[in-house]
């Protein structure tokens, strides 16, 4: 895995710049394949189709542009793969479970800055993944999250 100075991005110019930087690094290292692990959360079908289609278009166009320079330098092109773009959150978690992937090492929280830092449980990313993990039956120790985050809280009764 190669990490660079650019933050990960899924859409827009930031995503294009990130892919170009990753592809440039791949060309310098003689690597012919870049994996972009982009994946989108729950949304309506039309928006999801637009996001996934945009990711495929962006990866194909970036790979084509990178291949122009790569072929001049090494004689071979660069491919950008997006293996998770079409997966829903629950499908991605099922895949992780099937592969016995260490889901606790993933950074679920958009507020995490260090791998050992616990997720906040309040940001949009935490709420998204906590819901998916509860649905998938993932328990807190596996996700490296506090028990309280993955527990179902009883409904609060209000007096009428």
Coordinates of N, CA and C in Angstrom, one line a residue:
X1 N 0.8 -1.2 0.0 CA 0.0 0.0 0.0 C 0.9 1.2 0.0
X2 N 0.5 2.2 -0.8 CA 1.2 3.4 -0.9 C 0.3 4.5 -0.5
X3 N 0.7 5.3 0.4 CA -0.1 6.5 0.8 C 0.6 7.7 0.4
X4 N -0.1 8.8 0.0 CA 0.5 10.0 -0.5 C 0.1 11.2 0.3
X5 N 0.5 12.3 -0.2 CA 0.1 13.6 0.5 C -1.3 14.0 0.3
X6 N -2.0 13.4 -0.6 CA -3.4 13.8 -0.8 C -4.4 12.9 0.0
X7 N -5.4 13.6 0.5 CA -6.4 12.8 1.2 C -7.2 12.0 0.3
X8 N -7.8 10.9 0.7 CA -8.6 10.0 -0.1 C -9.9 10.8 -0.5
X9 N -10.4 10.6 -1.7 CA -11.6 11.3 -2.1 C -12.3 10.4 -3.0
X10 N -13.6 10.6 -3.1 CA -14.5 9.7 -3.9 C -15.0 10.4 -5.1
X11 N -15.1 11.7 -5.1 CA -15.7 12.4 -6.2 C -14.9 13.7 -6.5
X12 N -15.2 14.3 -7.7 CA -14.7 15.6 -8.0 C -13.2 15.7 -8.3
X13 N -12.7 16.9 -8.4 CA -11.3 17.1 -8.7 C -10.4 16.5 -7.7
X14 N -10.8 16.4 -6.4 CA -9.9 15.8 -5.4 C -9.7 14.3 -5.7
X15 N -10.7 13.6 -6.2 CA -10.6 12.2 -6.5 C -9.7 12.1 -7.8
X16 N -9.9 12.9 -8.8 CA -9.0 12.9 -10.0 C -7.6 13.1 -9.6
X17 N -7.3 14.1 -8.8 CA -5.9 14.4 -8.4 C -5.3 13.3 -7.6
X18 N -6.1 12.7 -6.7 CA -5.6 11.5 -6.0 C -5.2 10.4 -6.9
X19 N -6.1 10.1 -7.8 CA -5.8 9.0 -8.8 C -4.6 9.2 -9.6
X20 N -4.5 10.5 -10.1 CA -3.3 10.8 -10.9 C -2.0 10.7 -10.1
X21 N -2.1 11.2 -8.8 CA -0.9 11.0 -7.9 C -0.6 9.6 -7.7
X22 N -1.6 8.7 -7.4 CA -1.3 7.3 -7.2 C -0.8 6.7 -8.4
X23 N -1.4 7.0 -9.6 CA -0.9 6.5 -10.9 C 0.5 6.9 -11.2
X24 N 0.8 8.1 -10.9 CA 2.2 8.6 -11.1 C 3.2 7.9 -10.3
X25 N 2.8 7.6 -9.0 CA 3.7 6.8 -8.1 C 3.8 5.4 -8.7
X26 N 2.8 4.8 -9.2 CA 2.8 3.5 -9.7 C 3.8 3.4 -10.9
X27 N 3.7 4.4 -11.8 CA 4.6 4.5 -13.0 C 6.0 4.6 -12.5
X28 N 6.3 5.4 -11.6 CA 7.7 5.6 -11.1 C 8.2 4.3 -10.5
X29 N 7.3 3.5 -9.9 CA 7.7 2.2 -9.2 C 7.7 1.0 -10.2
X30 N 7.2 1.3 -11.4 CA 7.0 0.2 -12.3 C 5.9 -0.7 -12.1
X31 N 4.8 -0.2 -11.4 CA 3.6 -1.0 -11.0 C 2.6 -0.7 -12.1
X32 N 1.9 -1.7 -12.6 CA 1.0 -1.5 -13.7 C -0.5 -1.5 -13.2
X33 N -0.7 -1.6 -11.9 CA -2.1 -1.7 -11.4 C -2.3 -0.8 -10.2
X34 N -3.3 0.0 -10.1 CA -3.6 0.8 -9.0 C -5.0 0.3 -8.5
X35 N -5.2 0.1 -7.3 CA -6.6 -0.3 -6.7 C -7.1 0.9 -6.0
X36 N -8.3 1.4 -6.5 CA -9.0 2.5 -5.8 C -10.1 1.9 -5.0
X37 N -10.0 1.8 -3.7 CA -11.1 1.1 -2.9 C -12.3 2.0 -2.7
X38 N -12.7 2.8 -3.6 CA -13.9 3.7 -3.5 C -15.1 2.8 -3.3
X39 N -16.0 3.3 -2.4 CA -17.3 2.6 -2.1 C -18.2 3.6 -1.6
X40 N -19.5 3.6 -2.0 CA -20.5 4.6 -1.6 C -21.5 4.0 -0.6
X41 N -22.0 4.9 0.2 CA -23.0 4.5 1.2 C -24.4 4.4 0.7
X42 N -25.3 4.2 1.6 CA -26.7 4.1 1.2 C -27.2 5.4 0.6
X43 N -27.9 5.2 -0.5 CA -28.5 6.4 -1.2 C -29.5 5.8 -2.2
X44 N -30.3 6.7 -2.8 CA -31.3 6.2 -3.7 C -30.6 5.6 -5.0
X45 N -31.3 4.8 -5.7 CA -30.7 4.1 -6.8 C -30.1 5.0 -7.9
X46 N -30.9 6.1 -8.2 CA -30.4 7.0 -9.3 C -29.1 7.7 -8.9
X47 N -29.1 8.1 -7.6 CA -27.8 8.8 -7.2 C -26.7 7.8 -7.1
X48 N -27.0 6.6 -6.6 CA -25.9 5.6 -6.5 C -25.4 5.2 -7.9
X49 N -26.2 5.1 -8.8 CA -25.8 4.8 -10.2 C -24.9 5.9 -10.7
X50 N -25.3 7.1 -10.5 CA -24.5 8.3 -10.9 C -23.1 8.3 -10.2
X51 N -23.0 8.0 -8.9 CA -21.8 8.0 -8.2 C -20.9 6.8 -8.7
X52 N -21.5 5.6 -8.8 CA -20.7 4.5 -9.3 C -20.2 4.7 -10.7
X53 N -21.1 5.2 -11.6 CA -20.7 5.4 -13.0 C -19.6 6.5 -13.0
X54 N -19.7 7.5 -12.2 CA -18.7 8.6 -12.1 C -17.3 8.0 -11.7
X55 N -17.3 7.1 -10.7 CA -16.1 6.5 -10.3 C -15.5 5.6 -11.4
X56 N -16.3 4.9 -12.1 CA -15.8 4.1 -13.2 C -15.2 5.0 -14.3
X57 N -16.0 6.0 -14.7 CA -15.5 7.0 -15.7 C -14.2 7.6 -15.3
X58 N -14.1 8.1 -14.0 CA -12.9 8.8 -13.5 C -11.7 7.8 -13.6
X59 N -11.9 6.6 -13.1 CA -10.8 5.6 -13.1 C -10.3 5.3 -14.5
X60 N -11.2 5.1 -15.4 CA -10.9 4.8 -16.8 C -10.1 5.9 -17.5
X61 N -10.6 7.1 -17.3 CA -10.0 8.3 -17.9 C -8.6 8.6 -17.3
X62 N -8.5 8.5 -16.0 CA -7.2 8.7 -15.3 C -6.2 7.6 -15.8
X63 N -6.7 6.4 -15.9 CA -5.8 5.3 -16.3 C -5.3 5.5 -17.8
X64 N -6.2 6.0 -18.6 CA -5.8 6.3 -20.0 C -4.8 7.4 -20.1
X65 N -5.0 8.5 -19.3 CA -4.1 9.6 -19.4 C -2.7 9.1 -18.8
X66 N -2.7 8.4 -17.7 CA -1.5 7.9 -17.1 C -0.7 7.0 -18.0
X67 N -1.5 6.2 -18.8 CA -0.9 5.2 -19.7 C -0.1 5.9 -20.8
X68 N -0.5 7.1 -21.2 CA 0.2 7.8 -22.2 C 1.7 8.0 -21.8
X69 N 1.9 8.5 -20.6 CA 3.2 8.7 -20.1 C 3.9 7.4 -19.7
X70 N 3.1 6.5 -19.1 CA 3.7 5.2 -18.7 C 4.3 4.4 -19.9
X71 N 3.6 4.4 -21.0 CA 4.0 3.7 -22.2 C 5.3 4.3 -22.7
X72 N 5.5 5.6 -22.6 CA 6.7 6.2 -23.1 C 7.9 5.8 -22.1
X73 N 7.6 5.7 -20.8 CA 8.6 5.4 -19.8 C 9.0 3.9 -19.8
X74 N 7.9 3.1 -19.8 CA 8.2 1.7 -19.6 C 7.7 0.7 -20.6
X75 N 6.9 1.3 -21.5 CA 6.3 0.4 -22.6 C 5.0 -0.3 -22.2
X76 N 4.6 0.0 -21.0 CA 3.3 -0.6 -20.6 C 2.4 0.4 -19.9
X77 N 1.1 0.1 -19.9 CA 0.2 1.1 -19.3 C -0.1 0.9 -17.9
X78 N -1.1 1.7 -17.4 CA -1.5 1.6 -16.0 C -3.0 1.3 -16.0
X79 N -3.4 0.4 -15.2 CA -4.9 0.1 -15.0 C -5.3 0.6 -13.6
X80 N -6.5 1.1 -13.5 CA -7.0 1.5 -12.2 C -8.3 0.6 -11.9
X81 N -8.2 -0.2 -10.9 CA -9.3 -1.1 -10.5 C -10.2 -0.5 -9.4
X82 N -11.5 -0.7 -9.5 CA -12.4 -0.2 -8.5 C -13.3 -1.4 -8.0
X83 N -12.7 -2.3 -7.3 CA -13.4 -3.6 -7.0 C -14.6 -3.4 -6.0
X84 N -14.7 -2.3 -5.3 CA -15.8 -2.2 -4.3 C -16.8 -1.2 -4.7
X85 N -16.7 -0.5 -5.8 CA -17.5 0.6 -6.1 C -19.0 0.3 -6.1
X86 N -19.4 -0.9 -6.6 CA -20.8 -1.3 -6.7 C -21.3 -1.9 -5.4
X87 N -20.5 -2.2 -4.4 CA -21.0 -2.9 -3.2 C -21.7 -2.0 -2.3
X88 N -22.8 -2.5 -1.7 CA -23.5 -1.8 -0.6 C -22.7 -2.0 0.6
X89 N -23.0 -1.2 1.7 CA -22.2 -1.4 2.9 C -22.3 -2.8 3.5
X90 N -23.6 -3.4 3.5 CA -23.7 -4.7 4.0 C -23.0 -5.8 3.2
X91 N -22.9 -5.5 1.9 CA -22.2 -6.5 1.0 C -20.7 -6.4 1.3
X92 N -20.2 -5.2 1.5 CA -18.8 -5.0 1.8 C -18.4 -5.7 3.1
X93 N -19.3 -5.5 4.1 CA -19.0 -6.2 5.4 C -19.1 -7.7 5.3
X94 N -20.1 -8.2 4.5 CA -20.1 -9.7 4.2 C -18.9 -10.2 3.5
X95 N -18.3 -9.4 2.6 CA -17.1 -9.8 1.9 C -16.0 -9.8 2.9
X96 N -15.9 -8.8 3.8 CA -14.9 -8.8 4.8 C -15.0 -10.0 5.8
X97 N -16.2 -10.3 6.1 CA -16.4 -11.5 7.0 C -16.0 -12.8 6.3
X98 N -16.3 -12.9 5.0 CA -16.0 -14.1 4.2 C -14.5 -14.3 4.1
X99 N -13.8 -13.1 4.0 CA -12.3 -13.2 3.9 C -11.6 -13.2 5.3
X100 N -12.4 -13.1 6.3 CA -11.9 -13.0 7.7 C -10.9 -11.8 7.8
X101 N -11.4 -10.7 7.2 CA -10.6 -9.5 7.2 C -10.7 -8.9 8.6
X102 N -9.6 -8.2 9.1 CA -9.6 -7.6 10.4 C -10.4 -6.3 10.3
X103 N -11.7 -6.3 10.4 CA -12.5 -5.1 10.3 C -12.1 -4.1 11.4
X104 N -11.6 -4.5 12.5 CA -11.2 -3.6 13.5 C -10.0 -2.7 13.2
X105 N -9.3 -3.0 12.1 CA -8.2 -2.1 11.7 C -8.6 -1.1 10.7
X106 N -9.9 -1.1 10.3 CA -10.4 -0.1 9.4 C -10.7 1.2 10.1
X107 N -10.6 2.3 9.4 CA -10.9 3.6 10.0 C -12.3 4.0 9.6
X108 N -13.2 3.7 10.6 CA -14.6 3.9 10.3 C -15.0 5.4 10.5
X109 N -14.2 6.1 11.3 CA -14.6 7.4 11.8 C -13.9 8.5 11.0
X110 N -14.6 9.5 10.6 CA -14.0 10.6 9.9 C -13.2 11.5 10.8
X111 N -13.3 11.4 12.1 CA -12.6 12.2 13.1 C -11.3 11.5 13.6
X112 N -11.0 10.3 13.2 CA -9.8 9.6 13.6 C -8.6 10.2 12.9
X113 N -7.6 10.4 13.7 CA -6.3 10.8 13.1 C -5.2 9.9 13.4
X114 N -5.4 8.9 14.3 CA -4.4 7.9 14.6 C -5.1 6.5 14.6
X115 N -4.4 5.5 14.2 CA -5.0 4.2 14.1 C -5.5 3.7 15.5
X116 N -4.9 4.0 16.6 CA -5.3 3.6 17.9 C -6.4 4.4 18.5
X117 N -6.7 5.5 17.9 CA -7.8 6.4 18.4 C -9.1 5.8 18.2
X118 N -10.0 5.7 19.3 CA -11.3 5.1 19.1 C -12.2 6.0 18.3
X119 N -13.2 5.3 17.6 CA -14.1 6.1 16.8 C -15.0 6.9 17.7
X120 N -15.5 8.1 17.2 CA -16.3 9.0 18.0 C -17.7 8.5 18.2
X121 N -18.2 7.7 17.2 CA -19.6 7.2 17.3 C -20.7 8.3 17.0
X122 N -20.3 9.5 16.6 CA -21.2 10.5 16.4 C -21.2 11.1 15.0
X123 N -20.1 11.0 14.3 CA -20.0 11.6 12.9 C -20.8 10.8 11.9
X124 N -21.0 11.4 10.8 CA -21.8 10.7 9.7 C -21.2 9.3 9.3
X125 N -19.9 9.2 9.3 CA -19.2 8.0 8.9 C -19.5 6.9 10.0
X126 N -19.3 7.3 11.2 CA -19.6 6.4 12.3 C -21.0 5.9 12.3
X127 N -22.0 6.8 12.2 CA -23.4 6.4 12.2 C -23.7 5.5 11.0
X128 N -23.1 5.8 9.8 CA -23.3 4.9 8.7 C -22.8 3.5 9.0
X129 N -21.5 3.4 9.4 CA -20.9 2.1 9.6 C -21.5 1.3 10.8
X130 N -21.8 2.1 11.9 CA -22.4 1.4 13.1 C -23.7 0.8 12.7
X131 N -24.5 1.4 11.9 CA -25.8 0.9 11.4 C -25.5 -0.4 10.6
X132 N -24.6 -0.3 9.7 CA -24.3 -1.5 8.8 C -23.7 -2.6 9.7
X133 N -22.9 -2.3 10.7 CA -22.3 -3.4 11.5 C -23.4 -4.0 12.4
X134 N -24.3 -3.2 12.9 CA -25.4 -3.8 13.7 C -26.2 -4.7 12.9
X135 N -26.5 -4.3 11.6 CA -27.3 -5.1 10.7 C -26.6 -6.4 10.4
X136 N -25.3 -6.4 10.2 CA -24.5 -7.5 9.9 C -24.2 -8.4 11.1
X137 N -24.5 -7.9 12.3 CA -24.2 -8.7 13.5 C -22.8 -8.7 14.0
X138 N -22.0 -7.7 13.6 CA -20.7 -7.6 14.0 C -20.6 -7.1 15.4
X139 N -19.8 -7.7 16.3 CA -19.8 -7.3 17.7 C -18.6 -6.4 17.9
X140 N -18.8 -5.6 19.0 CA -17.8 -4.5 19.3 C -16.4 -4.9 19.3
X141 N -16.0 -6.1 20.0 CA -14.6 -6.4 20.0 C -14.0 -6.7 18.6
X142 N -14.8 -7.2 17.7 CA -14.3 -7.5 16.4 C -14.1 -6.1 15.7
X143 N -15.0 -5.2 15.9 CA -14.9 -3.9 15.2 C -13.9 -2.9 16.0
X144 N -13.4 -3.3 17.1 CA -12.5 -2.5 18.0 C -13.3 -1.2 18.3
X145 N -14.5 -1.4 18.7 CA -15.3 -0.2 19.1 C -15.9 -0.5 20.5
X146 N -16.2 0.6 21.2 CA -16.8 0.5 22.5 C -18.1 -0.3 22.4
X147 N -18.4 -1.2 23.4 CA -19.6 -1.9 23.5 C -20.8 -1.0 23.3
X148 N -20.8 0.1 24.0 CA -21.9 1.0 24.0 C -22.3 1.5 22.6
X149 N -21.3 1.5 21.6 CA -21.6 2.0 20.3 C -22.4 1.0 19.5
X150 N -22.2 -0.3 19.7 CA -22.8 -1.4 18.9 C -24.0 -2.0 19.7
X151 N -24.3 -1.6 20.9 CA -25.5 -2.1 21.6 C -26.7 -1.4 21.1
X152 N -27.8 -2.2 21.0 CA -29.1 -1.5 20.7 C -29.6 -0.9 22.0
X153 N -29.8 0.4 21.8 CA -30.3 1.1 23.0 C -31.8 1.0 23.1
X154 N -32.4 0.8 24.3 CA -33.8 0.6 24.4 C -34.5 1.9 24.0
X155 N -35.7 1.8 23.5 CA -36.4 3.0 23.1 C -36.8 3.8 24.3
X156 N -36.8 5.1 24.3 CA -37.1 5.9 25.4 C -38.6 6.1 25.4
X157 N -39.3 5.8 26.5 CA -40.7 6.0 26.6 C -41.1 7.4 27.1
X158 N -42.0 7.9 26.4 CA -42.4 9.3 26.9 C -43.9 9.2 27.4
X159 N -44.1 10.0 28.4 CA -45.5 10.0 29.0 C -46.4 10.8 28.1
X160 N -47.6 10.4 28.0 CA -48.6 11.1 27.2 C -49.6 11.8 28.0

